[in-house]
């Protein structure tokens, strides 16, 4: 028998305080509408200073900050935030490699084990995925963030929410089911991905059990729509879908959203989140930018090269400071995701929060092609806007030539539907991608379905759009 005291989940949280601090729906919208800009800043500032205290106790931060000449009294308020060194996922990777198994930013929690903990991980491009520990507060606040999104997207008490992501290492599925069960009165139907419950069975369950809302990646919604057609299920007539919670990727012109809304006959809502910080932004029924969970995170948008703050409305890297997380604290995490921010304003839905554009690409995927900066994921809109393509694509980057003539090359592989004129598609894609990127890229037309083994379409996790062979 262990001599350690069991840290029970039920007694590990002051639930009344949690609900007061991080209002679940429907209270969040009203709280945010009531709060002045100064009031919000004050709330964020108080939470930020608590998180700074947590972080000074953590070797990862203490060592980095001390090396940069910081002392614990230097940071007096959020006004000083930009003077703190930021970090990236590479820094977390090194921290984990040097201090196994979970890194000196979070090993402390497992040593003490004074609270229940859960391990989730985010996809790494090589080696083991990056682990993150969650204590009950981090776990429940992330679920509250998702519950706010579902209700803003039209979820009603008693609705069945079909979650087509598997409860596995990644946390989106877990956040969704916890949000449904704990914080929004929805009935989670955890079918998992198509690899766990076949796409036909997913649709049959939705039809028989009356699914109202879906949590699914955009690519999987397309697969379900194709499956429905083959199986003789009419998505509009046979299902009772009222809302779809998804992640559209770079959908600047809205091609993917329109395609999905047409196929499903229901509104499709975009969201943006990260493994460590949770759901940062979500669309409401107004579909007019993503509401930020302003009480759980402070966002900075910085120039991708100079790291200096950019004005609202200008695209840059998002740098996140979590206001709720202690295990581990997250202070100025440069996610390398490109995004735009709009100032706090009253929305048609009644809430008053900061807003974000959708996800606009990853700055660390930038390719220099003949001195032009290219963000490969931006190809999504062009490819999905052409009906002759299945919408599936993969950008392959490699080096060609040697010595002084060495250069980087990008080839966009585009899937064609059956029986289309491939040479016309090739010509049009080449022209449109040149207009988009401002530089010519190679285009290769490939058969329908051929990219799935590389992109991971239909499997677990996010679809891969970039194959970097440099
Ligand atoms: Zn709104």
PDB file of C-alpha atoms in Angstrom, residues 44-243:
ATOM      1  CA  UNK A  44      -6.053  39.594 -16.883  1.00  0.00           C
ATOM      2  CA  UNK A  45      -3.359  41.455 -14.998  1.00  0.00           C
ATOM      3  CA  UNK A  46      -4.218  39.837 -11.650  1.00  0.00           C
ATOM      4  CA  UNK A  47      -4.193  36.358 -13.201  1.00  0.00           C
ATOM      5  CA  UNK A  48      -1.012  37.074 -15.125  1.00  0.00           C
ATOM      6  CA  UNK A  49       0.855  38.083 -11.951  1.00  0.00           C
ATOM      7  CA  UNK A  50      -0.254  34.830 -10.253  1.00  0.00           C
ATOM      8  CA  UNK A  51       1.013  32.827 -13.224  1.00  0.00           C
ATOM      9  CA  UNK A  52       4.329  34.716 -13.083  1.00  0.00           C
ATOM     10  CA  UNK A  53       4.714  33.617  -9.467  1.00  0.00           C
ATOM     11  CA  UNK A  54       4.031  30.019 -10.497  1.00  0.00           C
ATOM     12  CA  UNK A  55       6.509  30.292 -13.350  1.00  0.00           C
ATOM     13  CA  UNK A  56       9.386  31.651 -11.221  1.00  0.00           C
ATOM     14  CA  UNK A  57       9.210  28.409  -9.226  1.00  0.00           C
ATOM     15  CA  UNK A  58       9.666  26.340 -12.405  1.00  0.00           C
ATOM     16  CA  UNK A  59      13.302  25.700 -13.482  1.00  0.00           C
ATOM     17  CA  UNK A  60      12.517  26.085 -17.195  1.00  0.00           C
ATOM     18  CA  UNK A  61      11.444  29.703 -16.724  1.00  0.00           C
ATOM     19  CA  UNK A  62      13.709  30.611 -13.807  1.00  0.00           C
ATOM     20  CA  UNK A  63      16.841  29.623 -15.716  1.00  0.00           C
ATOM     21  CA  UNK A  64      15.845  31.234 -19.007  1.00  0.00           C
ATOM     22  CA  UNK A  65      14.747  34.447 -17.374  1.00  0.00           C
ATOM     23  CA  UNK A  66      17.740  34.711 -15.064  1.00  0.00           C
ATOM     24  CA  UNK A  67      20.054  34.150 -18.027  1.00  0.00           C
ATOM     25  CA  UNK A  68      18.287  37.042 -19.771  1.00  0.00           C
ATOM     26  CA  UNK A  69      19.006  39.294 -16.777  1.00  0.00           C
ATOM     27  CA  UNK A  70      15.483  39.279 -15.324  1.00  0.00           C
ATOM     28  CA  UNK A  71      14.748  39.374 -11.603  1.00  0.00           C
ATOM     29  CA  UNK A  72      11.533  38.264  -9.996  1.00  0.00           C
ATOM     30  CA  UNK A  73      10.361  41.790  -9.142  1.00  0.00           C
ATOM     31  CA  UNK A  74      10.957  43.180 -12.635  1.00  0.00           C
ATOM     32  CA  UNK A  75       7.584  42.357 -14.073  1.00  0.00           C
ATOM     33  CA  UNK A  76       5.003  44.552 -12.374  1.00  0.00           C
ATOM     34  CA  UNK A  77       2.086  44.221 -14.770  1.00  0.00           C
ATOM     35  CA  UNK A  78       0.960  43.102 -18.213  1.00  0.00           C
ATOM     36  CA  UNK A  79       2.518  46.319 -19.529  1.00  0.00           C
ATOM     37  CA  UNK A  80       5.897  44.603 -19.071  1.00  0.00           C
ATOM     38  CA  UNK A  81       4.829  41.388 -20.819  1.00  0.00           C
ATOM     39  CA  UNK A  82       6.727  42.078 -24.053  1.00  0.00           C
ATOM     40  CA  UNK A  83      10.028  42.329 -22.140  1.00  0.00           C
ATOM     41  CA  UNK A  84       9.845  38.639 -21.127  1.00  0.00           C
ATOM     42  CA  UNK A  85      11.682  36.285 -23.509  1.00  0.00           C
ATOM     43  CA  UNK A  86       9.285  34.146 -25.533  1.00  0.00           C
ATOM     44  CA  UNK A  87       9.787  30.435 -26.158  1.00  0.00           C
ATOM     45  CA  UNK A  88       8.833  27.997 -28.918  1.00  0.00           C
ATOM     46  CA  UNK A  89       7.958  24.324 -29.191  1.00  0.00           C
ATOM     47  CA  UNK A  90      11.660  23.723 -29.949  1.00  0.00           C
ATOM     48  CA  UNK A  91      12.511  25.004 -26.452  1.00  0.00           C
ATOM     49  CA  UNK A  92       9.973  22.620 -24.920  1.00  0.00           C
ATOM     50  CA  UNK A  93      11.459  19.801 -26.955  1.00  0.00           C
ATOM     51  CA  UNK A  94      14.942  20.537 -25.626  1.00  0.00           C
ATOM     52  CA  UNK A  95      13.646  20.913 -22.067  1.00  0.00           C
ATOM     53  CA  UNK A  96      12.080  17.477 -22.379  1.00  0.00           C
ATOM     54  CA  UNK A  97      15.146  15.845 -23.910  1.00  0.00           C
ATOM     55  CA  UNK A  98      17.424  17.299 -21.233  1.00  0.00           C
ATOM     56  CA  UNK A  99      15.097  16.550 -18.326  1.00  0.00           C
ATOM     57  CA  UNK A 100      13.198  13.378 -19.160  1.00  0.00           C
ATOM     58  CA  UNK A 101      10.537  12.285 -19.273  1.00  0.00           C
ATOM     59  CA  UNK A 102       8.415  15.449 -19.155  1.00  0.00           C
ATOM     60  CA  UNK A 103      10.916  18.333 -19.032  1.00  0.00           C
ATOM     61  CA  UNK A 104      11.918  20.838 -16.386  1.00  0.00           C
ATOM     62  CA  UNK A 105       8.835  22.907 -17.158  1.00  0.00           C
ATOM     63  CA  UNK A 106       6.575  20.226 -15.703  1.00  0.00           C
ATOM     64  CA  UNK A 107       8.484  17.365 -14.025  1.00  0.00           C
ATOM     65  CA  UNK A 108       7.855  19.099 -10.684  1.00  0.00           C
ATOM     66  CA  UNK A 109       4.159  18.245 -10.798  1.00  0.00           C
ATOM     67  CA  UNK A 110       4.658  14.519 -11.068  1.00  0.00           C
ATOM     68  CA  UNK A 111       7.263  14.526  -8.283  1.00  0.00           C
ATOM     69  CA  UNK A 112       4.830  16.125  -5.843  1.00  0.00           C
ATOM     70  CA  UNK A 113       1.704  14.371  -7.149  1.00  0.00           C
ATOM     71  CA  UNK A 114      -0.411  16.519  -4.889  1.00  0.00           C
ATOM     72  CA  UNK A 115      -3.153  16.739  -7.504  1.00  0.00           C
ATOM     73  CA  UNK A 116      -4.553  14.322 -10.109  1.00  0.00           C
ATOM     74  CA  UNK A 117      -2.726  14.592 -13.439  1.00  0.00           C
ATOM     75  CA  UNK A 118      -3.347  13.514 -17.002  1.00  0.00           C
ATOM     76  CA  UNK A 119      -0.888  13.326 -19.893  1.00  0.00           C
ATOM     77  CA  UNK A 120      -1.838  14.499 -23.363  1.00  0.00           C
ATOM     78  CA  UNK A 121       0.458  15.108 -26.261  1.00  0.00           C
ATOM     79  CA  UNK A 122       0.707  17.086 -29.425  1.00  0.00           C
ATOM     80  CA  UNK A 123       2.025  15.787 -32.696  1.00  0.00           C
ATOM     81  CA  UNK A 124       5.773  16.072 -33.159  1.00  0.00           C
ATOM     82  CA  UNK A 125       7.197  15.898 -36.661  1.00  0.00           C
ATOM     83  CA  UNK A 126       9.949  13.532 -35.561  1.00  0.00           C
ATOM     84  CA  UNK A 127      10.559  11.450 -32.466  1.00  0.00           C
ATOM     85  CA  UNK A 128       8.073  11.149 -29.617  1.00  0.00           C
ATOM     86  CA  UNK A 129       5.142  13.574 -29.455  1.00  0.00           C
ATOM     87  CA  UNK A 130       5.433  16.505 -27.022  1.00  0.00           C
ATOM     88  CA  UNK A 131       3.803  15.636 -23.684  1.00  0.00           C
ATOM     89  CA  UNK A 132       1.803  18.069 -21.593  1.00  0.00           C
ATOM     90  CA  UNK A 133       0.469  17.428 -18.103  1.00  0.00           C
ATOM     91  CA  UNK A 134      -2.992  18.634 -17.148  1.00  0.00           C
ATOM     92  CA  UNK A 135      -4.138  19.260 -13.591  1.00  0.00           C
ATOM     93  CA  UNK A 136      -7.892  19.398 -12.895  1.00  0.00           C
ATOM     94  CA  UNK A 137      -8.078  23.180 -13.302  1.00  0.00           C
ATOM     95  CA  UNK A 138      -6.368  23.090 -16.710  1.00  0.00           C
ATOM     96  CA  UNK A 139      -8.590  20.172 -17.695  1.00  0.00           C
ATOM     97  CA  UNK A 140     -11.877  21.761 -16.664  1.00  0.00           C
ATOM     98  CA  UNK A 141     -11.069  25.259 -17.969  1.00  0.00           C
ATOM     99  CA  UNK A 142     -10.279  23.808 -21.383  1.00  0.00           C
ATOM    100  CA  UNK A 143     -13.615  22.009 -21.279  1.00  0.00           C
ATOM    101  CA  UNK A 144     -15.357  25.285 -20.340  1.00  0.00           C
ATOM    102  CA  UNK A 145     -13.676  26.966 -23.338  1.00  0.00           C
ATOM    103  CA  UNK A 146     -15.149  24.296 -25.621  1.00  0.00           C
ATOM    104  CA  UNK A 147     -18.579  24.489 -23.951  1.00  0.00           C
ATOM    105  CA  UNK A 148     -18.667  28.251 -24.645  1.00  0.00           C
ATOM    106  CA  UNK A 149     -17.956  27.484 -28.304  1.00  0.00           C
ATOM    107  CA  UNK A 150     -20.651  24.813 -28.627  1.00  0.00           C
ATOM    108  CA  UNK A 151     -23.354  27.007 -27.104  1.00  0.00           C
ATOM    109  CA  UNK A 152     -22.295  30.037 -29.164  1.00  0.00           C
ATOM    110  CA  UNK A 153     -22.572  27.759 -32.212  1.00  0.00           C
ATOM    111  CA  UNK A 154     -26.171  26.850 -31.466  1.00  0.00           C
ATOM    112  CA  UNK A 155     -25.972  23.835 -29.149  1.00  0.00           C
ATOM    113  CA  UNK A 156     -29.002  23.349 -26.915  1.00  0.00           C
ATOM    114  CA  UNK A 157     -29.478  21.315 -23.759  1.00  0.00           C
ATOM    115  CA  UNK A 158     -30.241  17.694 -24.658  1.00  0.00           C
ATOM    116  CA  UNK A 159     -28.561  17.844 -28.068  1.00  0.00           C
ATOM    117  CA  UNK A 160     -26.490  14.864 -29.117  1.00  0.00           C
ATOM    118  CA  UNK A 161     -22.947  15.913 -29.992  1.00  0.00           C
ATOM    119  CA  UNK A 162     -21.184  13.424 -32.234  1.00  0.00           C
ATOM    120  CA  UNK A 163     -17.426  13.612 -31.704  1.00  0.00           C
ATOM    121  CA  UNK A 164     -15.556  12.067 -34.631  1.00  0.00           C
ATOM    122  CA  UNK A 165     -12.101  12.406 -33.113  1.00  0.00           C
ATOM    123  CA  UNK A 166     -10.757   9.588 -30.977  1.00  0.00           C
ATOM    124  CA  UNK A 167     -10.075  10.059 -27.276  1.00  0.00           C
ATOM    125  CA  UNK A 168      -6.375   9.365 -27.567  1.00  0.00           C
ATOM    126  CA  UNK A 169      -3.135  11.288 -27.118  1.00  0.00           C
ATOM    127  CA  UNK A 170      -4.448  14.514 -28.654  1.00  0.00           C
ATOM    128  CA  UNK A 171      -6.889  16.429 -26.524  1.00  0.00           C
ATOM    129  CA  UNK A 172      -9.559  17.871 -28.825  1.00  0.00           C
ATOM    130  CA  UNK A 173     -11.819  14.852 -28.442  1.00  0.00           C
ATOM    131  CA  UNK A 174     -11.371  14.801 -24.664  1.00  0.00           C
ATOM    132  CA  UNK A 175     -12.061  18.537 -24.372  1.00  0.00           C
ATOM    133  CA  UNK A 176     -15.202  18.115 -26.465  1.00  0.00           C
ATOM    134  CA  UNK A 177     -16.649  15.228 -24.502  1.00  0.00           C
ATOM    135  CA  UNK A 178     -15.797  16.799 -21.137  1.00  0.00           C
ATOM    136  CA  UNK A 179     -17.329  20.079 -22.317  1.00  0.00           C
ATOM    137  CA  UNK A 180     -20.505  18.304 -23.377  1.00  0.00           C
ATOM    138  CA  UNK A 181     -20.873  16.258 -20.213  1.00  0.00           C
ATOM    139  CA  UNK A 182     -19.705  18.753 -17.564  1.00  0.00           C
ATOM    140  CA  UNK A 183     -20.481  22.200 -18.913  1.00  0.00           C
ATOM    141  CA  UNK A 184     -23.182  22.353 -21.560  1.00  0.00           C
ATOM    142  CA  UNK A 185     -25.881  19.725 -21.049  1.00  0.00           C
ATOM    143  CA  UNK A 186     -25.056  18.017 -24.345  1.00  0.00           C
ATOM    144  CA  UNK A 187     -24.972  14.263 -24.738  1.00  0.00           C
ATOM    145  CA  UNK A 188     -21.527  13.318 -26.069  1.00  0.00           C
ATOM    146  CA  UNK A 189     -21.583  10.539 -28.650  1.00  0.00           C
ATOM    147  CA  UNK A 190     -17.927   9.538 -28.799  1.00  0.00           C
ATOM    148  CA  UNK A 191     -17.802   7.619 -32.048  1.00  0.00           C
ATOM    149  CA  UNK A 192     -14.124   8.457 -32.558  1.00  0.00           C
ATOM    150  CA  UNK A 193     -12.582   8.708 -35.998  1.00  0.00           C
ATOM    151  CA  UNK A 194     -13.471   6.681 -39.061  1.00  0.00           C
ATOM    152  CA  UNK A 195     -10.779   4.191 -38.032  1.00  0.00           C
ATOM    153  CA  UNK A 196     -12.734   3.412 -34.832  1.00  0.00           C
ATOM    154  CA  UNK A 197     -16.307   3.678 -36.102  1.00  0.00           C
ATOM    155  CA  UNK A 198     -16.684   3.344 -39.872  1.00  0.00           C
ATOM    156  CA  UNK A 199     -17.982   6.346 -41.759  1.00  0.00           C
ATOM    157  CA  UNK A 200     -21.153   4.507 -42.794  1.00  0.00           C
ATOM    158  CA  UNK A 201     -21.831   3.543 -39.183  1.00  0.00           C
ATOM    159  CA  UNK A 202     -21.189   7.142 -38.089  1.00  0.00           C
ATOM    160  CA  UNK A 203     -23.920   8.306 -40.463  1.00  0.00           C
ATOM    161  CA  UNK A 204     -26.327   5.512 -39.474  1.00  0.00           C
ATOM    162  CA  UNK A 205     -25.907   6.398 -35.798  1.00  0.00           C
ATOM    163  CA  UNK A 206     -26.461  10.071 -36.515  1.00  0.00           C
ATOM    164  CA  UNK A 207     -29.610   9.250 -38.453  1.00  0.00           C
ATOM    165  CA  UNK A 208     -31.032   6.847 -35.854  1.00  0.00           C
ATOM    166  CA  UNK A 209     -30.024   8.661 -32.694  1.00  0.00           C
ATOM    167  CA  UNK A 210     -30.626  12.187 -33.929  1.00  0.00           C
ATOM    168  CA  UNK A 211     -27.213  13.860 -33.821  1.00  0.00           C
ATOM    169  CA  UNK A 212     -27.632  17.661 -33.682  1.00  0.00           C
ATOM    170  CA  UNK A 213     -24.007  18.750 -33.605  1.00  0.00           C
ATOM    171  CA  UNK A 214     -20.738  17.408 -34.936  1.00  0.00           C
ATOM    172  CA  UNK A 215     -17.124  17.834 -33.897  1.00  0.00           C
ATOM    173  CA  UNK A 216     -14.987  16.908 -36.901  1.00  0.00           C
ATOM    174  CA  UNK A 217     -12.057  18.044 -38.978  1.00  0.00           C
ATOM    175  CA  UNK A 218     -13.028  19.647 -42.300  1.00  0.00           C
ATOM    176  CA  UNK A 219     -11.422  16.876 -44.310  1.00  0.00           C
ATOM    177  CA  UNK A 220     -13.401  14.204 -42.464  1.00  0.00           C
ATOM    178  CA  UNK A 221     -16.668  16.071 -43.046  1.00  0.00           C
ATOM    179  CA  UNK A 222     -15.910  15.794 -46.750  1.00  0.00           C
ATOM    180  CA  UNK A 223     -15.305  12.050 -46.409  1.00  0.00           C
ATOM    181  CA  UNK A 224     -18.615  11.668 -44.543  1.00  0.00           C
ATOM    182  CA  UNK A 225     -20.398  13.604 -47.290  1.00  0.00           C
ATOM    183  CA  UNK A 226     -18.928  11.312 -49.973  1.00  0.00           C
ATOM    184  CA  UNK A 227     -19.785   8.238 -47.901  1.00  0.00           C
ATOM    185  CA  UNK A 228     -23.366   9.443 -47.522  1.00  0.00           C
ATOM    186  CA  UNK A 229     -23.711   9.765 -51.268  1.00  0.00           C
ATOM    187  CA  UNK A 230     -22.504   6.200 -51.845  1.00  0.00           C
ATOM    188  CA  UNK A 231     -24.628   4.814 -49.010  1.00  0.00           C
ATOM    189  CA  UNK A 232     -27.780   6.560 -50.196  1.00  0.00           C
ATOM    190  CA  UNK A 233     -28.054   8.767 -47.119  1.00  0.00           C
ATOM    191  CA  UNK A 234     -29.245  12.325 -47.738  1.00  0.00           C
ATOM    192  CA  UNK A 235     -27.333  14.542 -45.300  1.00  0.00           C
ATOM    193  CA  UNK A 236     -29.935  17.298 -45.520  1.00  0.00           C
ATOM    194  CA  UNK A 237     -33.083  15.161 -45.350  1.00  0.00           C
ATOM    195  CA  UNK A 238     -32.071  12.159 -43.265  1.00  0.00           C
ATOM    196  CA  UNK A 239     -29.952  13.840 -40.585  1.00  0.00           C
ATOM    197  CA  UNK A 240     -30.917  16.534 -38.095  1.00  0.00           C
ATOM    198  CA  UNK A 241     -27.628  18.443 -38.076  1.00  0.00           C
ATOM    199  CA  UNK A 242     -27.955  21.989 -36.699  1.00  0.00           C
ATOM    200  CA  UNK A 243     -24.294  22.943 -36.256  1.00  0.00           C
TER     201      UNK A 243
END
